[in-house]
Short mmCIF file of C-alpha atoms and ligand atoms in Angstrom, two decimals:
data_model
loop_
_atom_site.label_atom_id
_atom_site.label_comp_id
_atom_site.label_asym_id
_atom_site.label_seq_id
_atom_site.Cartn_x
_atom_site.Cartn_y
_atom_site.Cartn_z
CA MET E 26 22.10 -25.32 14.99
CA THR E 27 22.23 -21.88 13.42
CA GLU E 28 19.24 -20.25 11.79
CA ALA E 29 18.45 -16.99 10.06
CA TRP E 30 18.01 -13.88 12.20
CA TRP E 31 14.50 -13.48 13.47
CA PRO E 32 12.44 -11.63 12.40
CA PRO E 33 13.91 -11.25 8.92
CA GLU E 34 15.23 -7.79 8.06
CA GLY E 35 12.42 -5.46 6.95
CA GLU E 36 9.83 -7.27 9.08
CA GLY E 37 8.84 -6.94 12.73
CA GLY E 38 7.83 -3.30 12.52
CA ASP E 39 10.85 -2.08 10.55
CA ARG E 40 9.64 0.10 7.72
CA PRO E 41 11.95 1.71 5.18
CA ARG E 42 12.14 5.47 5.81
CA PRO E 43 12.72 8.13 3.21
CA ALA E 44 16.10 9.84 3.52
CA GLY E 45 15.96 12.53 6.18
CA ALA E 46 12.73 11.46 7.93
CA GLY E 47 11.57 14.15 10.42
CA SER E 48 11.19 11.89 13.44
CA VAL E 49 12.02 8.25 14.12
CA ARG E 50 10.99 6.20 17.17
CA VAL E 51 12.85 2.97 17.98
CA ARG E 52 12.01 0.36 20.60
CA VAL E 53 14.82 -1.83 21.94
CA PRO E 54 14.67 -4.79 24.34
CA ALA E 55 16.73 -5.74 27.39
CA LYS E 56 18.84 -8.89 27.19
CA ILE E 57 19.26 -11.74 29.60
CA ASN E 58 21.92 -14.44 29.34
CA LEU E 59 20.37 -17.90 29.37
CA TYR E 60 23.91 -19.19 29.68
CA LEU E 61 27.06 -17.24 30.46
CA GLY E 62 30.34 -19.15 30.43
CA VAL E 63 33.29 -16.97 31.41
CA GLY E 64 36.69 -18.09 30.14
CA PRO E 65 40.17 -16.73 30.78
CA LEU E 66 41.17 -13.08 30.85
CA ARG E 67 42.63 -12.09 27.45
CA GLY E 68 45.61 -9.87 26.75
CA ASP E 69 43.27 -7.00 25.82
CA GLY E 70 41.65 -6.98 29.28
CA TYR E 71 38.43 -8.72 28.22
CA HIS E 72 37.36 -12.21 29.25
CA GLU E 73 36.65 -14.80 26.60
CA VAL E 74 32.94 -15.62 26.93
CA SER E 75 30.57 -18.20 25.56
CA THR E 76 27.03 -16.97 26.06
CA VAL E 77 23.46 -17.43 24.88
CA TYR E 78 21.76 -14.04 24.64
CA HIS E 79 17.97 -13.78 24.76
CA ALA E 80 16.04 -10.54 24.07
CA ILE E 81 12.99 -10.01 26.32
CA SER E 82 9.98 -7.70 26.21
CA LEU E 83 11.30 -5.09 28.66
CA TYR E 84 11.94 -2.05 26.48
CA ASP E 85 13.66 1.32 26.24
CA GLU E 86 12.44 3.72 23.56
CA LEU E 87 14.56 6.26 21.69
CA THR E 88 13.15 9.07 19.55
CA ALA E 89 15.41 10.88 17.07
CA ARG E 90 14.39 14.23 15.55
CA ARG E 91 16.19 16.64 13.27
CA GLY E 92 18.39 19.17 15.08
CA ASP E 93 21.21 21.66 14.54
CA THR E 94 23.54 19.89 16.99
CA LEU E 95 23.57 16.55 18.84
CA THR E 96 21.53 16.68 22.07
CA LEU E 97 20.13 14.08 24.46
CA THR E 98 17.27 14.25 26.98
CA MET E 99 15.66 11.44 28.96
CA GLU E 100 12.89 10.32 31.32
CA GLY E 101 12.29 7.18 33.37
CA GLU E 102 14.80 4.79 35.00
CA GLY E 103 18.00 6.60 35.97
CA ALA E 104 16.81 10.12 35.05
CA GLY E 105 18.85 12.69 36.95
CA GLU E 106 21.55 10.09 37.58
CA LEU E 107 22.69 9.00 34.12
CA PRO E 108 25.02 11.57 32.49
CA LEU E 109 23.64 12.86 29.18
CA ASP E 110 27.03 14.11 27.94
CA GLU E 111 29.52 12.52 25.54
CA SER E 112 30.08 9.63 27.99
CA ASN E 113 26.56 8.35 27.33
CA LEU E 114 26.56 5.34 25.01
CA ILE E 115 23.80 7.01 22.97
CA MET E 116 26.08 9.94 22.11
CA ARG E 117 28.95 7.55 21.32
CA ALA E 118 26.73 5.50 19.02
CA ALA E 119 25.46 8.57 17.14
CA ARG E 120 29.05 9.79 16.60
CA GLU E 121 30.33 6.35 15.53
CA LEU E 122 27.55 6.08 12.93
CA ALA E 123 28.12 9.62 11.65
CA ASP E 124 31.88 8.95 11.28
CA TYR E 125 31.25 5.66 9.48
CA ALA E 126 28.69 7.14 7.10
CA GLY E 127 30.45 10.49 6.59
CA VAL E 128 27.53 12.64 7.76
CA ARG E 129 27.18 15.28 10.49
CA ALA E 130 25.95 13.92 13.83
CA HIS E 131 23.03 16.32 14.16
CA ALA E 132 19.94 15.08 16.01
CA ARG E 133 17.70 15.73 18.99
CA LEU E 134 17.54 12.43 20.84
CA HIS E 135 15.12 11.56 23.63
CA LEU E 136 15.28 8.38 25.70
CA ARG E 137 12.35 6.82 27.60
CA LYS E 138 14.03 4.33 29.88
CA GLN E 139 12.52 1.29 31.60
CA ILE E 140 15.65 -0.89 31.71
CA PRO E 141 17.43 -0.24 35.03
CA LEU E 142 20.96 1.23 35.12
CA ALA E 143 23.83 -1.19 35.74
CA GLY E 144 21.30 -3.97 36.20
CA GLY E 145 22.92 -6.76 34.18
CA LEU E 146 20.26 -6.30 31.48
CA ALA E 147 22.51 -4.37 29.05
CA GLY E 148 20.32 -1.26 29.04
CA GLY E 149 23.15 1.02 27.93
CA SER E 150 24.05 -1.32 25.09
CA ALA E 151 20.38 -1.49 24.12
CA ASP E 152 20.23 2.31 23.94
CA ALA E 153 23.33 2.36 21.73
CA ALA E 154 21.73 -0.18 19.37
CA ALA E 155 18.52 1.88 19.26
CA THR E 156 20.54 4.99 18.42
CA LEU E 157 22.23 3.29 15.46
CA VAL E 158 18.88 2.18 14.02
CA ALA E 159 17.16 5.54 14.70
CA CYS E 160 19.93 7.77 13.34
CA ASP E 161 20.43 5.54 10.29
CA ALA E 162 16.78 6.19 9.41
CA LEU E 163 16.83 9.89 10.40
CA TRP E 164 19.94 10.61 8.34
CA GLY E 165 18.93 8.35 5.45
CA THR E 166 22.28 6.52 5.58
CA GLY E 167 20.53 3.24 4.68
CA LEU E 168 22.98 0.79 6.27
CA SER E 169 22.16 -2.92 6.50
CA ARG E 170 21.64 -4.51 9.89
CA GLU E 171 24.96 -6.35 9.41
CA GLU E 172 26.78 -3.03 8.88
CA LEU E 173 25.08 -1.55 11.94
CA ALA E 174 26.19 -4.62 13.93
CA VAL E 175 29.83 -4.01 12.89
CA ILE E 176 29.65 -0.41 14.14
CA ALA E 177 27.87 -1.72 17.25
CA GLY E 178 30.85 -3.97 18.07
CA ARG E 179 33.07 -0.89 18.41
CA ILE E 180 30.76 0.55 21.07
CA GLY E 181 30.37 -2.48 23.35
CA SER E 182 30.33 -6.27 23.50
CA ASP E 183 26.53 -6.60 23.89
CA VAL E 184 25.56 -3.96 21.31
CA PRO E 185 25.65 -6.18 18.15
CA PHE E 186 23.23 -8.64 19.76
CA LEU E 187 20.77 -5.84 20.56
CA VAL E 188 20.81 -4.71 16.92
CA HIS E 189 19.62 -8.21 15.98
CA GLY E 190 17.64 -9.51 18.99
CA GLY E 191 16.04 -12.97 19.19
CA THR E 192 18.20 -15.66 20.78
CA ALA E 193 21.86 -15.89 19.77
CA LEU E 194 25.15 -17.47 20.63
CA GLY E 195 27.80 -14.91 21.58
CA THR E 196 31.53 -15.67 21.48
CA GLY E 197 34.79 -13.71 21.63
CA ARG E 198 34.08 -10.98 24.18
CA GLY E 199 30.38 -11.45 23.29
CA GLU E 200 30.39 -9.29 20.17
CA ALA E 201 30.49 -12.19 17.66
CA VAL E 202 26.85 -13.30 17.47
CA SER E 203 25.01 -15.93 15.50
CA PRO E 204 21.29 -16.76 15.74
CA VAL E 205 20.29 -20.04 17.38
CA LEU E 206 16.51 -20.06 17.31
CA ALA E 207 13.81 -18.46 15.19
CA ARG E 208 10.71 -19.19 17.28
CA ALA E 209 9.08 -16.06 18.75
CA GLY E 210 7.78 -15.35 22.26
CA SER E 211 8.02 -18.93 23.55
CA TRP E 212 9.26 -18.39 27.10
CA HIS E 213 7.82 -16.48 30.05
CA TRP E 214 10.06 -14.70 32.54
CA VAL E 215 9.98 -12.53 35.62
CA VAL E 216 12.77 -10.00 36.08
CA THR E 217 13.44 -8.49 39.50
CA LEU E 218 14.97 -5.02 39.70
CA ALA E 219 17.26 -4.17 42.62
CA ASP E 220 17.80 -0.95 44.54
CA GLY E 221 21.02 0.12 42.84
CA GLY E 222 23.43 -1.43 40.37
CA LEU E 223 26.59 -3.53 40.08
CA ALA E 224 29.48 -2.36 37.88
CA THR E 225 30.22 -5.12 35.38
CA PRO E 226 34.07 -4.78 35.61
CA GLU E 227 33.86 -5.25 39.40
CA VAL E 228 31.88 -8.46 39.00
CA TYR E 229 34.46 -9.84 36.53
CA ALA E 230 37.29 -8.84 38.91
CA GLN E 231 35.47 -10.65 41.73
CA ILE E 232 35.12 -13.89 39.73
CA ASP E 233 38.85 -13.74 38.89
CA ARG E 234 39.67 -13.37 42.61
CA MET E 235 37.32 -16.21 43.59
CA ARG E 236 38.72 -18.52 40.93
CA ALA E 237 42.30 -17.76 41.95
CA ALA E 238 41.32 -18.69 45.52
CA GLY E 239 39.56 -21.86 44.33
CA GLU E 240 36.19 -20.51 45.51
CA ALA E 241 34.35 -20.59 42.17
CA PRO E 242 34.23 -23.34 39.55
CA ARG E 243 35.86 -22.95 36.16
CA SER E 244 33.47 -22.37 33.28
CA VAL E 245 31.72 -25.21 31.53
CA ASP E 246 32.97 -25.71 27.99
CA ALA E 247 29.99 -25.12 25.76
CA PRO E 248 26.30 -24.33 26.21
CA ASP E 249 25.25 -27.57 24.48
CA ASP E 250 22.53 -28.56 26.97
CA LEU E 251 21.04 -25.09 26.80
CA LEU E 252 20.99 -25.08 23.00
CA ALA E 253 19.28 -28.49 23.01
CA ALA E 254 16.76 -27.28 25.63
CA LEU E 255 15.83 -24.31 23.41
CA ARG E 256 14.80 -26.68 20.61
CA GLN E 257 12.02 -28.30 22.66
CA ARG E 258 8.99 -26.78 24.34
CA ASP E 259 9.23 -27.86 27.99
CA PRO E 260 10.18 -24.90 30.22
CA ALA E 261 11.32 -27.28 32.99
CA VAL E 262 13.99 -28.64 30.62
CA LEU E 263 15.09 -25.12 29.72
CA GLY E 264 15.14 -24.15 33.40
CA ALA E 265 17.51 -27.02 34.23
CA ALA E 266 19.95 -25.86 31.53
CA LEU E 267 20.24 -22.17 32.54
CA GLY E 268 23.66 -21.19 33.88
CA ASN E 269 25.72 -18.14 34.78
CA ASP E 270 29.41 -18.28 35.72
CA LEU E 271 29.18 -14.74 37.14
CA GLN E 272 26.50 -15.68 39.67
CA PRO E 273 28.88 -16.59 42.56
CA ALA E 274 30.65 -13.24 42.08
CA ALA E 275 27.40 -11.25 41.99
CA LEU E 276 26.19 -13.07 45.13
CA ALA E 277 29.47 -12.36 46.91
CA LEU E 278 29.16 -8.64 46.11
CA TRP E 279 25.40 -8.49 46.81
CA PRO E 280 24.53 -11.27 49.30
CA ALA E 281 20.84 -10.27 49.54
CA LEU E 282 20.35 -11.62 46.00
CA GLY E 283 20.45 -15.11 47.52
CA LYS E 284 17.15 -14.32 49.27
CA THR E 285 15.64 -12.99 46.04
CA LEU E 286 16.55 -16.18 44.17
CA SER E 287 15.20 -18.48 46.87
CA ALA E 288 11.99 -16.46 47.22
CA GLY E 289 11.36 -16.99 43.50
CA LEU E 290 11.97 -20.73 43.73
CA GLU E 291 9.71 -20.99 46.79
CA ALA E 292 7.01 -19.12 44.85
CA GLY E 293 7.15 -21.75 42.10
CA ALA E 294 9.72 -20.50 39.56
CA LEU E 295 11.12 -23.35 37.43
CA ALA E 296 14.56 -21.76 37.65
CA ALA E 297 16.18 -18.64 39.09
CA ILE E 298 19.49 -17.04 38.06
CA VAL E 299 21.27 -13.73 38.34
CA SER E 300 21.02 -11.82 35.04
CA GLY E 301 24.50 -11.32 33.53
CA SER E 302 26.57 -9.37 36.05
CA GLY E 303 23.49 -8.63 38.22
CA PRO E 304 21.88 -7.42 40.37
CA SER E 305 18.71 -8.08 38.35
CA CYS E 306 17.54 -11.69 38.65
CA VAL E 307 15.52 -13.72 36.15
CA PHE E 308 12.98 -16.41 36.92
CA LEU E 309 11.45 -18.85 34.45
CA ALA E 310 7.69 -19.48 34.64
CA ARG E 311 5.64 -22.20 33.00
CA ASP E 312 3.34 -19.76 31.17
CA ARG E 313 2.07 -16.17 31.20
CA PRO E 314 -0.37 -16.58 34.15
CA GLY E 315 2.41 -18.33 36.06
CA ALA E 316 4.74 -15.37 35.40
CA GLU E 317 2.10 -12.88 36.57
CA LYS E 318 1.55 -14.74 39.83
CA LEU E 319 5.29 -15.13 40.39
CA ALA E 320 5.89 -11.39 39.82
CA ALA E 321 3.15 -10.52 42.32
CA ASP E 322 4.58 -12.95 44.90
CA LEU E 323 8.13 -11.62 44.47
CA ALA E 324 6.97 -8.02 44.79
CA ALA E 325 4.98 -8.90 47.94
CA ALA E 326 7.93 -10.77 49.49
CA GLY E 327 9.91 -7.54 49.75
CA VAL E 328 13.02 -9.07 48.14
CA CYS E 329 13.30 -6.59 45.24
CA ARG E 330 12.49 -3.02 44.21
CA ALA E 331 10.10 -4.24 41.50
CA ALA E 332 9.24 -7.39 39.56
CA ARG E 333 8.33 -7.28 35.85
CA THR E 334 6.94 -9.99 33.59
CA ALA E 335 8.43 -10.40 30.12
CA HIS E 336 8.44 -12.89 27.26
CA GLY E 337 11.14 -13.81 24.83
CA PRO E 338 12.63 -14.00 22.36
CA VAL E 339 11.68 -10.65 20.82
CA ALA E 340 13.23 -8.65 17.97
CA GLY E 341 16.18 -6.28 18.55
CA ALA E 342 16.13 -2.51 17.98
CA ARG E 343 13.23 -1.77 15.60
CA ILE E 344 11.42 1.32 14.29
CA VAL E 345 7.87 1.55 15.67
P1 ATP M 428 25.85 -5.12 30.94
O1 ATP M 428 24.88 -6.20 31.32
O2 ATP M 428 26.00 -4.89 29.47
O3 ATP M 428 27.17 -5.20 31.64
P2 ATP M 428 24.43 -3.37 32.68
O4 ATP M 428 23.00 -3.70 32.40
O5 ATP M 428 25.01 -3.96 33.93
O6 ATP M 428 25.27 -3.73 31.42
P3 ATP M 428 24.10 -0.67 31.78
O7 ATP M 428 22.91 -0.02 32.37
O8 ATP M 428 23.98 -1.18 30.40
O9 ATP M 428 24.59 -1.83 32.77
O10 ATP M 428 25.33 0.34 31.80
C1 ATP M 428 26.39 0.32 32.72
C2 ATP M 428 26.99 1.71 32.81
O11 ATP M 428 27.15 2.32 31.52
C3 ATP M 428 26.08 2.67 33.58
O12 ATP M 428 26.30 2.60 34.95
C4 ATP M 428 26.49 4.03 33.01
O13 ATP M 428 27.55 4.57 33.74
C5 ATP M 428 27.01 3.73 31.60
N1 ATP M 428 26.08 4.20 30.51
C6 ATP M 428 26.38 4.98 29.49
N2 ATP M 428 25.33 5.23 28.70
C7 ATP M 428 24.30 4.59 29.24
C8 ATP M 428 22.91 4.47 28.90
N3 ATP M 428 22.38 5.07 27.82
N4 ATP M 428 22.15 3.73 29.70
C9 ATP M 428 22.67 3.08 30.78
N5 ATP M 428 23.95 3.20 31.16
C10 ATP M 428 24.77 3.93 30.40
#
C-alpha cells in the first residue's frame, strides 16, 4: 500500500518564504527503523536494504541566517566533539544545494542538537535534510521537496527519508523511499541513549562476518507483516512485527545492550529492538502514559545514559 507523503507539501508548519529571508529555523526528527532487512553487499560497497523508516518526535533544530561565508556553530548533544568543518554533513548539504541551484553557499548556520551522535537514529542525516530545507528558503531557490530529496540522496542513504518524514519503505541502499502510511502520531515509543556511539560501517562489517560464520540469520525477504501491522491500531501486533537484521551485530559489538533490551521488556514494553545500527534502543509502549512510565523505569534501572519518550510518525524537516 503506498499513499501520498504526509503531511502534504506546504502543510505541517511549512510556510512559503520570500526569496532571501533573513532567518529560517527548521526542525527535523530522528528516524527509527521499524524493520531493517539487510541483503547482500553490492559492488559499490553498500548493502542492499529493505527497510521501513519511521520519523519520531526527537528533534534537532537548525537555524540559517544570512552571512558573508559559510559557517557552522552548535550546542547540545556532541558539542565539542562533532567537527564543524567541511566534513560535517551540514556543510556538505549546504554546498550540494548551492552547486545544484547555482548560488553561493553563504550562510551562518547554527545547530541545536538533541539526537545523539552515532546513535543509530540518523542524526547527521537529519541535520543534512534540515540544511537543505533551511538554505532553500534562505536563498530563495524554491526547490520542490522531490528535488531536495534527489540532492539528499547524494549526501547519504537516510537523508531523502528525513526530507519527507512520516513512515516510508526504503529500498536500494535506503535512499529510494515511498510513503506507506498517512496517519499521524499513532505510536508511542521510548528511546534509550547510550554512553557513546557505534560506527555504522563497523556494524555492517560485523553482520557480514557473523553471516559468513553462520552465526546470524539471513534477512527476511520483505517487511510484509510489518506493513500489515501498520494498517491496524493494536500496538501489540505492531510490536510482534518489528525486526532488525543488524541487531545481532550491534549486540556482539556492545553486549550491554542485551541488558537494556531485557530491562525494557521486564518493565512492560510491548517490544524492544536496537535502533538501526545502534546503540540506541527503541521500545514500543501501549500509549503515552505507558511510554512515560517505561522511560522512568529504564532511566532508574541504570541501563542507559537517558531515556526519552517520543511519538510517531511525524513530518520530516520543516520550517517552524
Ligand atoms: P545512521 O543511523 O544514519 O547510520 P547514526 O545515527 O548512527 O547514523 P550519525 O550521528 O547520523 O550516526 O552520524 C554518524 C557520523 O557522521 C558521526 O559519528 C560523525 O562523525 C558524522 N557526522 C557528520 N556530520 C554530522 C552531524 N551533523 N551530526 C552527526 N554526525 C555527523
